[in-house]
Amino acid sequence: MSKGRAQVDSDEEEEEDEGEDDFIVETGADLPDEDVGRTTHRYPLLLRKDEQEDVEVLERSVQARYARSSHTEYDEETTNVEQQALLPSVRDSKLWMVKYATGRERETTACLIQKYIDKGSELQIRSVIALDHLKNYIYIEADKEAHVREAVQGLRTLFAAKIMLIPTREMTDVLSAESKAIDLSRDTWVRMKVGTYKGDLAQLVDMDNVGGRESL
Amino acid sequence: MGTAPAQIPTSFGHELRACLRCRLVKTYDQFRESGCDNCPFFKMDGDNERVVDCTTPNFNGMISVMDPARSWAARWLRVGRFVPGCYTLAVSEALPEDLQALCEEVHVQYVPPKRV
């Protein structure tokens, strides 16, 4: 019997008892060697045709996938593996938690970037974060505490005295405030997790759609 | 600051909205006035309906990014390549299907929000 293609794996010789000459690819299509080698052929002719199509489909999807990731217009990485690569390192700026008196976290956040724009980026902070569920605190991303102090200087609402560094391993937790799509309807029973009534059952009376604040 | 920043919101009530694709946060009026700085193809400027279709008042958390290229937080939130401005951490609804198709047409990526 003849082996039509020199690249066929020698493994096949051990796997197959009969029909080894049917391994010869008669159609002449350029199949990747691994696929030909791995499958067992009981009805070689039939399987080969299907496989050919599968392989072509596979090739196309692989090409599409890699073409997509190198496409310059795709700005954002979306897979979990790629997200892992975005974890903070020692080279990145740090996250500082700043306590302050009044509410209006979003306003303060916007105010700081307006200040940054006005001062022509003398302020050496990279970003400011306000979490909806965390009152009286904002997070500031900067390399040094001194930069944070300088940024909040003069803002009446901010207590410059209380600046805390967030450990690197907790940085991603800060940004994990994803939309919890729990549909809270009026009169739903909830259990209080924080505050004076911790552990008590309460009933939703009113809801603010925008801020997600509930009156109980 | 390298690129020109987006308009910073000047009021913080119910008029505050987030773009469903890039999560930029501005007021309704600001979107209607000058559209979305990262998604010009939505053509929100001058179009009330488009603003309503492409943005939402339901969003969670806010981040002001001064320097997206040098901000770890911006990178993690996938807004590192957008213009400086205010963004939200998460929107609660997906972009309408016809607008998702528009994104595909102009070869820009759209990532639907994760549901917990």
XYZ file of C-alpha atoms in Angstrom:
332
model
C 0.000 0.000 0.000
C 1.190 3.464 -0.554
C 1.046 6.484 1.660
C 0.201 9.337 -0.649
C 1.458 12.082 1.662
C 4.766 11.985 3.418
C 3.482 14.120 6.309
C 0.914 11.619 7.542
C 1.572 10.788 11.179
C 3.186 7.530 11.937
C 0.671 7.110 14.738
C -1.908 6.087 12.214
C -0.068 2.955 11.422
C -0.596 1.789 14.977
C -4.230 2.850 15.216
C -5.542 1.328 12.076
C -5.892 -2.359 11.388
C -7.439 -2.122 8.008
C -8.012 0.423 5.316
C -4.775 2.248 5.759
C -4.480 3.007 2.114
C -7.681 4.947 2.411
C -5.783 7.594 4.278
C -4.596 8.909 1.002
C -6.342 12.167 0.413
C -7.668 11.750 -3.076
C -9.433 15.054 -3.362
C -6.180 16.897 -3.186
C -7.447 19.436 -0.669
C -4.807 20.820 1.614
C -5.874 19.430 4.963
C -3.888 20.307 8.084
C -1.915 17.270 9.108
C -3.120 17.082 12.712
C -6.735 16.607 11.732
C -5.975 13.811 9.354
C -3.827 12.092 11.905
C -6.112 12.243 14.901
C -9.362 10.874 13.701
C -10.040 7.210 13.326
C -11.452 6.188 9.985
C -13.898 3.411 9.843
C -15.661 4.673 6.755
C -12.826 6.716 5.379
C -14.361 8.049 2.219
C -17.502 9.453 3.840
C -15.810 10.937 6.888
C -13.124 12.570 4.888
C -15.585 14.656 2.948
C -17.356 15.854 6.098
C -14.088 16.503 7.816
C -12.908 18.509 4.924
C -15.839 20.823 5.338
C -15.380 20.933 9.085
C -11.754 21.774 8.678
C -12.512 24.514 6.236
C -15.102 25.953 8.585
C -12.608 25.680 11.418
C -9.916 27.384 9.387
C -12.221 30.203 8.481
C -13.342 30.772 12.063
C -9.774 30.669 13.340
C -8.713 33.161 10.714
C -11.688 35.350 11.492
C -10.927 35.241 15.183
C -7.303 36.249 14.777
C -8.080 38.779 12.115
C -10.560 40.357 14.492
C -8.144 40.668 17.365
C -5.562 42.384 15.227
C -8.123 44.692 13.661
C -7.145 48.172 14.745
C -10.695 49.395 15.153
C -11.480 46.892 17.908
C -10.411 48.931 20.885
C -11.630 46.813 23.714
C -10.571 43.445 25.006
C -13.469 41.309 26.081
C -12.423 37.773 26.873
C -11.718 36.650 30.422
C -8.138 35.819 29.586
C -7.559 39.299 28.257
C -9.294 40.820 31.276
C -6.856 38.907 33.488
C -4.056 40.650 31.666
C -5.493 44.001 32.757
C -4.972 43.335 36.460
C -3.087 46.159 38.182
C 0.647 45.872 38.566
C 3.260 47.811 40.526
C 3.787 50.013 37.508
C 0.204 51.236 37.568
C -1.093 54.160 39.570
C -2.519 53.392 42.975
C -6.059 53.807 44.220
C -6.659 56.109 47.170
C -9.875 56.245 49.146
C -10.859 59.722 50.312
C -13.511 60.372 52.933
C -15.561 63.510 52.808
C -18.464 65.217 54.458
C -21.359 65.849 52.167
C -22.974 63.622 49.579
C -22.961 64.473 45.898
C -20.255 61.994 45.011
C -20.930 62.292 41.290
C -20.695 66.056 41.397
C -17.394 65.927 43.208
C -16.084 63.425 40.675
C -17.074 65.694 37.800
C -15.769 68.746 39.624
C -12.332 67.167 39.898
C -12.053 66.481 36.204
C -13.228 69.993 35.423
C -10.483 71.263 37.716
C -8.004 69.005 35.903
C -9.053 70.422 32.543
C -8.890 74.005 33.788
C -5.477 73.609 35.357
C -3.978 72.220 32.162
C -3.197 68.848 33.736
C -0.958 70.134 36.505
C -3.021 67.854 38.700
C -1.358 64.499 38.581
C -4.360 62.315 39.092
C -5.540 59.786 36.532
C -9.155 59.172 37.458
C -11.751 59.719 40.169
C -14.371 57.128 41.027
C -17.705 57.466 42.800
C -19.626 54.334 43.721
C -23.379 54.750 44.029
C -23.699 52.556 47.085
C -20.780 54.089 48.972
C -21.670 57.454 50.442
C -19.141 60.017 51.614
C -16.189 58.364 49.923
C -14.560 58.726 46.553
C -11.556 56.949 45.077
C -8.740 58.785 43.350
C -6.215 57.092 41.091
C -2.755 58.603 41.446
C 0.886 57.626 41.858
C 1.451 59.422 45.141
C -0.596 60.527 48.132
C 0.790 64.029 47.655
C -0.899 64.190 44.280
C -4.204 63.249 45.874
C -3.824 65.947 48.538
C -3.027 68.539 45.947
C -6.057 67.573 43.911
C -8.545 67.824 46.773
C -7.059 70.980 48.185
C -9.584 73.755 48.254
C -12.590 71.551 47.649
C -14.864 72.325 50.560
C -16.538 68.976 50.450
C -13.422 66.879 50.825
C -11.586 66.009 54.034
C -8.005 66.020 52.860
C -6.977 64.442 56.162
C -8.549 61.078 55.505
C -6.769 59.438 52.601
C -6.332 55.666 52.624
C -4.340 53.542 50.203
C -6.193 50.585 48.685
C -4.073 47.399 48.509
C -3.286 46.331 44.951
C -5.146 43.053 45.322
C -8.343 44.922 46.242
C -8.240 47.414 43.418
C -10.394 45.371 41.067
C -13.020 44.906 43.789
C -13.550 48.662 43.869
C -14.508 48.645 40.197
C -16.712 45.589 40.380
C -19.832 47.627 40.981
C -21.665 46.113 38.074
C -25.328 46.670 37.575
C -27.133 44.255 39.764
C -30.171 43.611 37.666
C -32.351 42.613 40.562
C -35.735 44.030 39.880
C -36.802 45.541 43.131
C -40.462 46.253 42.981
C -42.443 48.113 45.532
C -43.335 46.124 48.642
C -40.527 43.645 48.173
C -39.165 42.389 51.457
C -35.457 42.907 51.976
C -33.032 42.328 54.823
C -30.925 45.239 55.975
C -27.213 44.521 55.725
C -25.723 47.663 57.222
C -26.552 50.360 59.713
C -28.661 50.492 62.832
C -31.190 48.026 61.501
C -28.674 45.439 60.383
C -30.265 42.049 60.219
C -33.827 43.355 60.312
C -36.428 42.683 57.717
C -37.822 45.702 55.936
C -40.266 46.460 53.204
C -39.553 48.650 50.206
C -41.776 51.674 50.212
C -40.289 53.855 47.564
C -37.614 53.746 44.926
C -35.521 56.243 43.098
C -34.967 54.804 39.653
C -31.929 56.799 38.752
C -29.808 56.473 41.886
C -31.177 53.133 42.986
C -31.793 54.447 46.488
C -34.651 52.874 48.328
C -36.729 54.199 51.181
C -37.673 51.545 53.649
C -4.310 66.064 28.190
C -3.833 64.734 24.706
C -7.252 64.524 23.096
C -9.942 67.086 23.703
C -12.115 65.913 26.580
C -15.835 65.318 26.323
C -18.134 67.883 27.913
C -18.285 67.417 31.655
C -21.838 67.207 33.001
C -22.941 70.357 34.750
C -26.038 68.978 36.470
C -26.599 65.688 38.203
C -30.285 64.930 38.341
C -32.392 62.761 36.081
C -31.009 64.483 33.018
C -27.741 62.617 33.431
C -27.433 59.828 30.866
C -24.882 57.219 29.788
C -24.173 56.125 26.217
C -25.115 52.459 25.877
C -22.071 51.623 23.830
C -19.146 53.521 25.317
C -20.678 54.446 28.689
C -19.816 58.133 28.392
C -21.895 60.205 30.836
C -23.306 63.587 29.913
C -26.607 65.384 30.324
C -29.434 64.836 27.861
C -28.901 68.348 26.525
C -25.182 67.808 26.058
C -25.811 64.625 24.040
C -28.403 66.378 21.919
C -26.108 69.330 21.378
C -22.927 67.558 20.369
C -23.659 63.820 20.204
C -21.434 61.170 21.740
C -17.726 61.952 21.539
C -16.774 58.291 21.110
C -19.716 57.229 18.966
C -20.269 59.896 16.337
C -21.888 57.309 14.067
C -24.940 57.273 16.342
C -25.574 60.843 15.185
C -27.284 61.895 18.384
C -26.693 65.566 17.803
C -29.923 67.273 16.918
C -31.916 64.025 17.172
C -34.041 63.638 20.311
C -35.056 60.083 19.532
C -31.503 58.980 18.946
C -30.437 60.374 22.291
C -33.232 58.448 23.996
C -32.422 55.237 22.087
C -28.661 55.333 22.531
C -28.407 56.508 26.142
C -29.913 55.508 29.465
C -30.447 57.197 32.823
C -30.040 53.824 34.514
C -26.400 53.380 35.320
C -24.260 52.439 38.251
C -21.309 54.428 39.574
C -19.275 57.117 37.905
C -15.630 57.534 36.999
C -13.997 60.698 35.738
C -11.035 59.807 33.590
C -8.482 62.581 33.159
C -5.926 60.543 31.298
C -7.378 57.355 29.798
C -4.073 56.227 28.337
C -2.351 56.302 31.724
C -5.205 55.177 33.924
C -5.321 51.594 35.151
C -8.986 52.009 36.104
C -9.888 53.191 32.599
C -8.102 50.202 31.094
C -9.848 47.784 33.413
C -13.209 49.313 32.545
C -12.335 49.178 28.862
C -12.576 52.924 28.314
C -8.834 53.385 28.037
C -8.998 54.350 24.378
C -11.873 56.777 24.656
C -11.718 60.530 25.193
C -11.188 61.947 28.688
C -14.480 62.572 30.473
C -17.019 61.045 32.812
C -18.022 57.419 32.364
C -20.175 54.987 34.235
C -19.000 51.656 35.628
C -22.034 49.834 34.257
C -25.249 50.407 32.343
C -28.256 48.241 33.038
C -29.632 47.773 29.561
C -28.379 46.575 26.218
C -28.146 48.697 23.112
C -31.222 48.206 20.888
C -30.648 45.579 18.200
C -30.819 47.914 15.248
C -28.136 50.089 16.819
C -25.997 47.028 17.543
C -26.217 46.311 13.829
C -25.076 49.864 13.142
C -22.037 49.251 15.315
C -21.199 46.177 13.262
C -21.600 48.117 10.043
C -19.056 50.715 11.110
C -16.774 48.051 12.603
C -16.843 49.226 16.193
C -17.065 46.819 19.054
C -20.107 46.616 21.289
C -20.018 44.668 24.544
C -23.431 44.085 26.145
C -23.680 44.640 29.895
C -23.180 41.624 32.135
C -26.144 40.634 34.241
C -25.464 39.481 37.765
